[in-house]
Coordinates of C-alpha atoms in Angstrom, one line a residue:
M42 CA 0.0 0.0 0.0
R43 CA 1.4 3.4 -1.0
I44 CA 0.7 6.6 0.9
T45 CA 1.7 9.9 -0.6
L46 CA 2.3 12.7 1.9
Q47 CA 1.9 16.4 1.2
I48 CA 4.9 18.8 1.5
H49 CA 3.6 20.4 4.7
D50 CA 2.5 17.1 6.5
N51 CA 4.2 16.8 9.8
V52 CA 5.0 13.7 12.0
V53 CA 1.5 13.7 13.6
V54 CA -0.3 13.9 10.3
A55 CA 1.9 11.1 8.8
I56 CA 1.3 8.8 11.8
E57 CA -2.5 9.3 11.5
K58 CA -2.4 8.4 7.8
I59 CA -0.4 5.2 8.5
K60 CA -2.8 4.2 11.2
G61 CA -5.7 4.9 8.9
V62 CA -4.9 2.1 6.4
S63 CA -5.5 -1.6 6.9
D64 CA -2.3 -2.9 5.1
S65 CA 0.6 -3.9 7.2
A66 CA 3.3 -3.2 4.5
I67 CA 3.3 0.5 3.6
E68 CA 5.4 2.4 1.1
L69 CA 5.5 6.0 2.3
E70 CA 6.2 8.5 -0.6
L71 CA 7.7 11.8 0.7
P72 CA 7.5 14.8 -1.7
Q73 CA 10.6 16.9 -2.5
G74 CA 11.1 19.6 0.2
S75 CA 8.9 17.6 2.7
L76 CA 8.7 19.1 6.2
L77 CA 9.9 15.7 7.6
F78 CA 13.3 16.2 6.1
E79 CA 14.0 19.1 8.5
N80 CA 15.2 16.5 11.1
G81 CA 16.3 12.9 10.4
L82 CA 14.8 11.8 13.7
N83 CA 11.3 12.3 12.1
L84 CA 11.8 9.2 9.9
K85 CA 13.0 7.1 12.9
L86 CA 10.0 8.3 14.9
L87 CA 7.6 7.4 12.0
R88 CA 9.1 3.9 11.6
K89 CA 9.0 3.3 15.4
E90 CA 5.3 4.3 15.7
A91 CA 4.4 2.1 12.7
E92 CA 6.0 -0.9 14.3
K93 CA 3.9 -0.3 17.5
V94 CA 0.8 -0.9 15.4
G95 CA 2.2 -3.9 13.6
K96 CA 3.1 -2.2 10.3
S97 CA 6.4 -1.9 8.4
V98 CA 7.3 1.3 6.5
V99 CA 9.5 1.8 3.5
F100 CA 10.4 5.4 2.6
V101 CA 10.5 6.6 -1.0
T102 CA 11.5 10.1 -2.3
I103 CA 13.2 11.9 -5.1
D104 CA 14.6 14.5 -2.7
D105 CA 18.4 14.3 -2.4
L106 CA 18.4 15.2 1.3
G107 CA 15.7 12.8 1.9
K108 CA 17.6 10.0 0.1
S109 CA 20.6 10.6 2.4
L110 CA 18.4 10.5 5.5
I111 CA 16.8 7.3 4.4
Q112 CA 20.2 5.7 3.6
A113 CA 21.5 6.8 7.1
L114 CA 18.3 5.3 8.6
D115 CA 18.9 2.0 6.9
A116 CA 22.6 1.7 7.7
P117 CA 23.5 -1.3 10.0
L118 CA 25.1 -0.6 13.4
P119 CA 28.7 -1.9 14.1
R120 CA 28.9 -5.3 15.8
D121 CA 31.8 -7.4 17.2
F122 CA 31.0 -10.5 15.3
V123 CA 29.2 -11.3 12.1
P124 CA 27.4 -14.7 11.9
K125 CA 28.3 -17.0 9.0
E126 CA 26.7 -20.2 7.9
V127 CA 28.9 -22.9 6.4
A128 CA 27.2 -25.9 4.7
L129 CA 28.9 -29.3 5.3
G130 CA 27.1 -32.0 3.4
T131 CA 23.6 -32.2 4.8
A132 CA 24.5 -30.4 8.1
T133 CA 24.8 -26.7 8.6
V134 CA 27.3 -25.4 11.2
K135 CA 27.2 -21.9 12.4
Q136 CA 30.6 -20.3 12.9
K137 CA 31.6 -16.9 14.2
R138 CA 34.3 -15.1 12.3
K139 CA 36.2 -12.8 14.6
L140 CA 37.0 -9.4 13.3
P141 CA 40.7 -8.6 12.9
S142 CA 42.0 -7.1 16.2
F143 CA 44.7 -4.6 16.8
P144 CA 46.5 -4.7 20.2
K145 CA 46.1 -1.0 21.0
I146 CA 42.4 -0.5 20.2
S147 CA 40.8 -3.9 20.5
L148 CA 39.6 -3.3 24.1
K149 CA 38.0 0.0 23.2
L150 CA 35.7 -1.1 20.3
P151 CA 32.9 -2.4 22.5
A152 CA 32.8 0.8 24.4
L153 CA 32.6 2.8 21.2
A154 CA 29.7 0.8 20.0
A155 CA 27.8 1.2 23.2
N156 CA 28.5 5.0 23.2
Y157 CA 27.2 5.2 19.6
K158 CA 24.0 3.5 20.5
A159 CA 23.5 5.7 23.5
I160 CA 24.2 8.8 21.4
V161 CA 21.7 7.7 18.7
L162 CA 19.0 6.9 21.3
T163 CA 19.6 10.3 23.0
M164 CA 19.3 12.1 19.7
I165 CA 16.1 10.3 18.9
G166 CA 14.7 11.2 22.3
V167 CA 15.7 14.8 21.9
G168 CA 14.2 15.0 18.4
I169 CA 10.9 13.5 19.6
A170 CA 10.8 15.9 22.5
A171 CA 11.6 18.8 20.2
G172 CA 9.0 17.7 17.7
L173 CA 6.4 17.4 20.4
F174 CA 7.3 20.7 21.9
Y175 CA 7.0 22.4 18.5
L176 CA 3.6 20.8 17.9
T177 CA 2.5 21.7 21.4
L178 CA 3.4 25.4 21.1
W179 CA 2.9 26.1 17.4
K180 CA 0.8 23.7 15.5
V181 CA -1.7 21.9 17.7
P182 CA -3.2 24.5 20.0
K183 CA -6.0 26.7 18.6
A184 CA -8.1 29.4 20.3
R185 CA -11.4 31.0 19.3
V186 CA -12.0 34.4 20.8
E187 CA -15.5 35.8 20.7
I188 CA -15.9 39.4 21.6
L189 CA -19.4 40.9 22.1
V190 CA -19.5 44.6 21.3
N191 CA -22.1 47.3 21.5
S192 CA -23.5 48.4 18.2
Q193 CA -25.6 51.5 17.4
P194 CA -28.1 52.0 14.5
L195 CA -27.4 54.7 12.0
T196 CA -29.9 56.1 9.4
K197 CA -29.0 59.0 7.2
S198 CA -30.4 60.5 4.0
V199 CA -28.4 62.6 1.6
E200 CA -29.2 64.2 -1.8
L201 CA -26.8 63.5 -4.7
K202 CA -26.6 64.4 -8.3
A203 CA -25.4 61.9 -10.9
V204 CA -23.7 63.8 -13.8
K205 CA -22.6 62.3 -17.0
D206 CA -18.8 61.9 -17.3
A207 CA -18.2 63.9 -14.1
S208 CA -15.8 62.9 -11.3
T209 CA -17.2 61.7 -8.0
N210 CA -16.9 64.6 -5.5
A211 CA -18.1 64.3 -1.9
E212 CA -17.8 68.1 -1.3
K213 CA -20.1 68.8 -4.3
R214 CA -22.2 65.7 -3.7
I215 CA -21.7 64.5 -7.2
I216 CA -21.4 60.9 -8.3
K217 CA -19.9 60.0 -11.7
G218 CA -22.6 59.1 -14.2
M219 CA -22.0 57.0 -17.4
I220 CA -24.2 56.5 -20.5
A221 CA -25.4 53.0 -21.3
Q222 CA -26.9 52.4 -24.7
T223 CA -28.4 49.8 -26.9
V224 CA -30.5 49.4 -30.0
V225 CA -33.8 47.6 -29.9
T226 CA -35.7 46.3 -33.0
E227 CA -39.3 45.2 -32.8
K228 CA -42.4 44.7 -35.0
L229 CA -46.0 45.7 -34.5
S230 CA -49.2 45.2 -36.7
L231 CA -52.4 47.2 -36.6
A232 CA -55.6 47.0 -38.7
A233 CA -55.9 49.6 -41.4
T234 CA -58.8 52.0 -40.6
G235 CA -59.3 53.7 -44.0
Q236 CA -62.1 52.6 -46.3
K237 CA -62.3 52.7 -50.1
L238 CA -65.1 51.8 -52.6
V239 CA -63.7 49.7 -55.4
G240 CA -65.4 47.8 -58.3
D241 CA -66.2 47.9 -62.1
K242 CA -68.1 50.3 -64.2
A243 CA -71.2 49.3 -66.1
A244 CA -71.1 49.5 -69.9
G245 CA -73.6 49.1 -72.8
K246 CA -75.0 50.9 -75.9
I247 CA -77.5 53.7 -76.4
K248 CA -79.4 55.1 -79.3
I249 CA -79.4 58.9 -79.7
F250 CA -82.2 60.6 -81.5
N251 CA -81.8 64.0 -83.2
K252 CA -85.1 66.0 -83.4
T253 CA -83.5 69.0 -85.0
D254 CA -83.3 69.9 -88.6
A255 CA -79.5 70.0 -88.4
E256 CA -76.8 67.4 -88.0
I257 CA -75.3 67.2 -84.5
K258 CA -71.9 65.9 -83.6
L259 CA -70.9 64.7 -80.1
K260 CA -67.4 64.1 -78.8
E261 CA -66.0 61.1 -77.0
G262 CA -66.6 61.6 -73.3
G263 CA -69.8 63.4 -73.8
E264 CA -72.3 62.7 -71.0
V265 CA -75.8 61.3 -71.0
T266 CA -77.8 61.1 -67.7
Y267 CA -80.4 58.7 -66.4
K268 CA -82.5 60.8 -64.0
E269 CA -85.0 58.1 -62.8
H270 CA -82.5 57.2 -60.1
S271 CA -81.3 59.1 -57.1
P272 CA -78.7 60.2 -57.4
D273 CA -78.6 60.7 -61.2
L274 CA -76.6 58.1 -63.1
V275 CA -74.1 59.6 -65.6
Y276 CA -72.6 57.7 -68.6
K277 CA -70.0 58.8 -71.0
L278 CA -69.7 58.2 -74.7
T279 CA -66.9 55.8 -75.7
G280 CA -66.3 57.5 -79.1
D281 CA -67.2 60.4 -81.4
V282 CA -70.6 60.2 -82.9
T283 CA -72.7 62.2 -85.6
I284 CA -76.4 62.2 -85.5
A285 CA -78.2 63.0 -88.7
A286 CA -81.0 65.7 -88.8
R287 CA -84.6 64.7 -88.7
T288 CA -86.5 63.9 -91.9
E289 CA -90.1 64.0 -93.2
Q290 CA -91.7 60.7 -93.6
T291 CA -93.2 62.0 -96.9
P292 CA -90.8 64.5 -98.4
G293 CA -92.5 67.8 -99.6
D294 CA -95.6 67.2 -97.5
P295 CA -95.5 69.6 -94.6
S296 CA -98.1 67.6 -92.8
S297 CA -96.1 64.4 -93.0
P298 CA -94.7 63.1 -89.6
L299 CA -91.1 63.9 -88.7
I300 CA -88.6 61.1 -88.3
P301 CA -85.7 61.9 -85.9
G302 CA -82.1 61.2 -87.0
E303 CA -80.8 58.2 -85.1
T304 CA -77.4 56.6 -84.3
T305 CA -76.1 54.0 -81.9
V306 CA -73.0 54.5 -79.7
G307 CA -71.3 52.8 -76.8
V308 CA -71.3 54.3 -73.3
T309 CA -69.5 53.6 -70.0
A310 CA -70.8 54.5 -66.5
A311 CA -69.0 57.5 -64.9
D312 CA -68.6 55.6 -61.7
I313 CA -68.5 52.0 -60.4
G314 CA -71.4 50.2 -58.9
D315 CA -74.3 47.9 -59.7
D316 CA -76.7 50.9 -59.7
Y317 CA -75.6 51.6 -63.2
N318 CA -76.8 48.2 -64.5
I319 CA -80.1 49.8 -65.8
A320 CA -82.6 48.0 -68.0
D321 CA -83.3 48.3 -71.7
D322 CA -85.4 51.1 -73.2
K323 CA -84.5 53.6 -70.4
T324 CA -84.5 57.3 -71.4
L325 CA -81.4 59.4 -70.9
E326 CA -80.8 63.1 -71.3
V327 CA -77.9 64.3 -73.5
S328 CA -75.8 66.9 -71.7
D329 CA -76.1 70.5 -73.1
Y330 CA -79.1 69.6 -75.1
K331 CA -82.9 69.8 -74.5
Q332 CA -85.0 66.7 -74.8
S333 CA -86.7 68.5 -77.7
E334 CA -83.4 68.5 -79.5
L335 CA -81.6 65.3 -78.5
V336 CA -82.7 62.3 -76.5
A337 CA -81.1 58.9 -75.8
Q338 CA -82.4 55.5 -75.0
T339 CA -80.6 52.3 -73.7
D340 CA -80.2 49.8 -76.5
G341 CA -80.2 46.7 -74.3
K342 CA -79.3 46.3 -70.7
M343 CA -76.3 48.0 -69.1
A344 CA -74.1 45.4 -67.4
G345 CA -70.9 44.8 -65.5
G346 CA -71.3 47.4 -62.8
S347 CA -70.2 46.3 -59.3
S348 CA -68.7 47.8 -56.1
E349 CA -67.4 46.8 -52.7
T350 CA -65.8 48.6 -49.7
V351 CA -62.2 47.6 -48.8
S352 CA -59.7 48.7 -46.1
V353 CA -56.9 51.0 -47.0
V354 CA -54.0 52.6 -45.2
T355 CA -54.3 56.2 -44.0
Q356 CA -51.6 58.5 -42.8
E357 CA -53.2 58.4 -39.4
D358 CA -52.7 54.6 -39.4
K359 CA -49.0 55.0 -40.0
T360 CA -48.6 57.8 -37.3
N361 CA -50.6 55.8 -34.7
L362 CA -48.6 52.6 -35.4
S363 CA -45.3 54.4 -35.1
S364 CA -46.3 55.9 -31.7
K365 CA -47.6 52.7 -30.3
L366 CA -44.5 50.7 -31.3
L367 CA -42.2 53.3 -29.8
E368 CA -44.2 53.2 -26.6
Q369 CA -44.0 49.4 -26.5
I370 CA -40.2 49.5 -27.1
A371 CA -39.8 52.1 -24.4
Q372 CA -41.6 49.9 -21.8
G373 CA -39.6 46.8 -22.6
S374 CA -36.2 48.3 -23.4
Q375 CA -35.1 48.4 -19.7
K376 CA -34.3 44.7 -19.9
S377 CA -32.3 45.0 -23.0
L378 CA -30.4 48.0 -21.5
D379 CA -29.8 46.3 -18.2
A380 CA -28.3 43.3 -20.1
K381 CA -25.6 45.7 -21.3
L382 CA -24.6 46.9 -17.8
G383 CA -21.4 45.8 -16.1
T384 CA -21.1 44.2 -12.6
G385 CA -22.4 46.7 -10.0
Q386 CA -23.6 49.2 -12.7
K387 CA -27.1 50.6 -11.9
R388 CA -29.5 52.2 -14.3
I389 CA -31.3 55.4 -13.1
A390 CA -35.0 54.7 -13.7
G391 CA -36.7 57.3 -15.8
S392 CA -33.5 58.7 -17.4
E393 CA -34.0 56.6 -20.5
M394 CA -34.1 58.4 -23.9
H395 CA -35.5 56.8 -27.0
S396 CA -34.9 57.8 -30.6
V397 CA -36.2 56.2 -33.8
V398 CA -33.3 55.0 -36.0
S399 CA -35.3 53.6 -38.8
E400 CA -38.9 52.5 -39.8
E401 CA -40.1 50.1 -42.5
Y402 CA -43.9 49.9 -43.2
S403 CA -45.4 46.9 -45.1
A404 CA -47.8 49.3 -47.0
D405 CA -48.1 53.0 -47.9
V406 CA -51.0 55.4 -47.7
G407 CA -53.9 54.4 -49.9
D408 CA -52.8 50.8 -50.3
E409 CA -55.7 48.3 -50.2
I410 CA -54.7 46.1 -47.2
E411 CA -56.4 45.0 -44.0
V412 CA -53.4 45.0 -41.7
I413 CA -50.3 47.2 -41.8
E414 CA -47.0 46.1 -40.1
L415 CA -44.1 48.3 -39.0
T416 CA -40.5 47.3 -38.2
Q417 CA -39.0 49.9 -36.0
E418 CA -35.4 50.3 -34.8
V419 CA -34.9 52.4 -31.7
G420 CA -31.8 53.6 -30.0
V421 CA -32.0 53.6 -26.2
T422 CA -29.7 55.5 -23.8
A423 CA -29.8 55.9 -20.0
L424 CA -27.7 57.4 -17.2
T425 CA -26.0 54.9 -14.9
Y426 CA -23.7 54.8 -11.9
F427 CA -21.6 52.1 -10.1
A428 CA -22.8 50.9 -6.7
D429 CA -19.2 50.8 -5.4
D430 CA -18.9 54.6 -6.2
L431 CA -22.2 55.2 -4.4
N432 CA -21.2 53.3 -1.3
K433 CA -17.8 55.1 -1.0
L434 CA -19.5 58.5 -1.5
V435 CA -22.2 57.8 1.0
D436 CA -19.6 56.6 3.6
E437 CA -17.7 59.8 3.1
L438 CA -20.8 62.0 3.5
V439 CA -22.0 60.3 6.7
K440 CA -18.7 59.7 8.5
G441 CA -19.2 62.9 10.4
F442 CA -22.2 61.2 12.1
V443 CA -20.2 58.2 13.3
P444 CA -19.2 58.4 17.0
D445 CA -15.6 58.5 18.0
G446 CA -14.1 55.0 18.3
F447 CA -16.7 53.5 16.0
V448 CA -16.8 52.5 12.3
L449 CA -19.5 51.8 9.8
S450 CA -20.4 48.1 9.8
S451 CA -20.1 46.2 6.5
E452 CA -22.9 43.9 7.6
Q453 CA -26.7 44.7 7.9
R454 CA -26.2 47.5 5.5
E455 CA -29.0 48.8 3.3
V456 CA -28.7 51.6 0.7
G457 CA -31.9 52.9 -0.8
V458 CA -31.9 55.1 -3.9
E459 CA -34.9 57.3 -4.8
V460 CA -35.0 59.2 -8.1
L461 CA -36.4 62.6 -7.4
G462 CA -37.8 63.1 -11.0
N463 CA -38.0 66.0 -13.3
T464 CA -39.5 68.9 -11.4
D465 CA -38.9 72.6 -10.8
S466 CA -36.4 71.7 -8.1
S467 CA -34.9 68.5 -9.5
T468 CA -33.6 67.1 -12.8
L469 CA -34.0 63.8 -14.5
S470 CA -32.5 63.1 -18.0
A471 CA -29.8 61.0 -19.7
A472 CA -27.3 63.7 -18.8
E473 CA -27.9 64.2 -15.1
A474 CA -30.3 63.1 -12.4
D475 CA -31.0 64.1 -8.8
L476 CA -31.1 61.3 -6.3
Q477 CA -32.0 60.9 -2.6
V478 CA -29.9 58.1 -1.0
T479 CA -30.8 56.6 2.4
L480 CA -28.2 54.6 4.4
K481 CA -29.5 52.2 7.1
T482 CA -26.6 50.4 8.9
L483 CA -24.9 49.9 12.2
V484 CA -21.8 51.5 13.7
V485 CA -19.6 49.2 15.7
P486 CA -16.4 49.7 17.8
S487 CA -13.3 50.0 15.8
I488 CA -11.1 46.9 16.6
N489 CA -7.9 46.1 14.7
E490 CA -8.2 42.4 14.6
A491 CA -4.6 41.8 13.2
D492 CA -3.0 43.9 16.0
L493 CA -5.2 42.2 18.7
K494 CA -4.2 38.7 17.5
K495 CA -0.5 39.7 17.7
E496 CA -1.0 41.1 21.2
L497 CA -2.7 37.9 22.3
A498 CA -0.3 35.4 20.7
G499 CA 1.6 33.3 23.3
K500 CA 0.0 35.0 26.3
G501 CA -1.2 33.1 29.4
M502 CA -4.8 33.3 30.5
P503 CA -4.5 36.2 33.0
E504 CA -2.6 38.4 30.5
A505 CA -5.0 37.5 27.7
Q506 CA -8.0 38.3 29.9
R507 CA -6.4 41.6 30.8
I508 CA -5.9 42.5 27.1
L509 CA -9.4 41.5 26.1
G510 CA -10.9 43.2 29.2
S511 CA -9.3 46.5 28.2
T512 CA -10.5 46.4 24.6
R513 CA -12.5 49.6 24.1
N514 CA -16.3 49.2 23.8
A515 CA -16.1 45.4 24.3
K516 CA -19.1 44.3 26.3
S517 CA -17.9 40.8 27.0
Y518 CA -15.6 38.1 25.7
E519 CA -15.1 34.3 25.7
I520 CA -12.0 32.2 24.9
K521 CA -12.4 28.6 23.7
F522 CA -9.2 26.3 23.4
S523 CA -8.8 23.3 21.1
P524 CA -7.7 20.9 22.4
N525 CA -8.8 22.0 25.9
I526 CA -6.0 20.8 28.1
P527 CA -6.4 21.7 31.8
F528 CA -3.5 23.5 33.4
F529 CA -2.1 24.3 29.9
Q530 CA -4.3 27.1 28.7
R531 CA -2.2 29.6 26.8
M532 CA -2.9 31.5 23.7
P533 CA -1.3 29.8 20.6
Q534 CA 2.1 31.2 19.6
S535 CA 1.0 31.4 16.0
V536 CA -1.6 34.1 15.1
E537 CA -2.9 31.8 12.4
N538 CA -4.2 29.6 15.1
I539 CA -6.2 32.4 16.8
E540 CA -9.7 32.9 15.4
L541 CA -11.2 36.3 16.3
V542 CA -15.0 36.7 16.1
I543 CA -16.7 40.0 16.6
K544 CA -20.3 39.7 17.6
K545 CA -22.8 42.6 17.8
N546 CA -25.5 42.9 20.4

């Protein structure tokens, strides 16, 4: 089983990791620069503790210093004799080979070996004691100090002006304003309200009778009128026509009946509609002539006249559609604008300005259509500020109201912003806006936590209590040690092991 230690793992941590595995054979990997290489006794201590719980440990590392310590750890101790086995047939005889002796020093070798063992054991003991002392004073003990302080509520309102591209200035009560802008494109359709009569004109033929004694010529477009309908129905000649003069039935006989001159010509109704579809043999009057001179009569039925009312676009429709779509975009553009804002950037409500960039209608005035659609592109701008700038400015403006020895709390803080609007005494536009800002928070005693930790580090309980008891505006305090060892209650030497918690009543 391989266990890999971290560079800052100490002896205590390593022992716990060894105890935490079930395998009896453990390969312990030590990283380069491991804290355990600071003292070679650390490795001996680890191996000894592992043996106590029935486990064997093999050390592995790429660190040069670590390799040297491991080699020194595994080196055999000097002995007087080395056993040797000699095989003689099927029997094995153990013999001792005596080391070469020298007359002057042979009697001192055993003493040197004993002294070496004693020195090694002493060094191990000192190392263990030093390690335990280090852990006891610096690494293991922890303390949590809770200080209850008196807090006071603070509520203040100030008036500020956000000004485009200005610099934040507490003396002038100005906060820097910035323009945010976006372009919104939307569509809207409305029913056309105009009406128009459309259809076909009736057409047919008429006979024109000339009762005069002279030939009469009529031009194309000349009018004949049917007056038996209200209103009168007017038809127009489709071509030039000449009507011969009247004649006597019996020439030379003054008493002979007169026969009118007659001709047939095509006509078209002056307007659309089925009212112009009049029947055969209907009498019509010829424009500019008396009926005693010229008279007309339908030659067959007039046909083809029809009409219907259709919707058409009016200028009012276009104007109304543009206004409604702009209003719709204005109401919904805040979301599009807010999406463009940076972190902590706030839009001033009501400062938005909208301008039409382009418009495209699906129909023009007079077009026969039931629904007209508009695609409108609108530019939107608004005045903004950053919340961080506002908080700093408000803190600067209200610091004169903070009692001596207190500071503004960063917790339980509420900043409300009210837009004053565009009135005789206030301004609201995309360039500047008047704001009323209300701060609701707490003021708490000013305690330098870093300095207090340094002052407490390493102190006994009486001195720590004296320091905490003299802390200004502290109502009460409580110290909790971990581990809680009776008769050894001192503040940790390391400030990192002191947790300071400020509580407000």
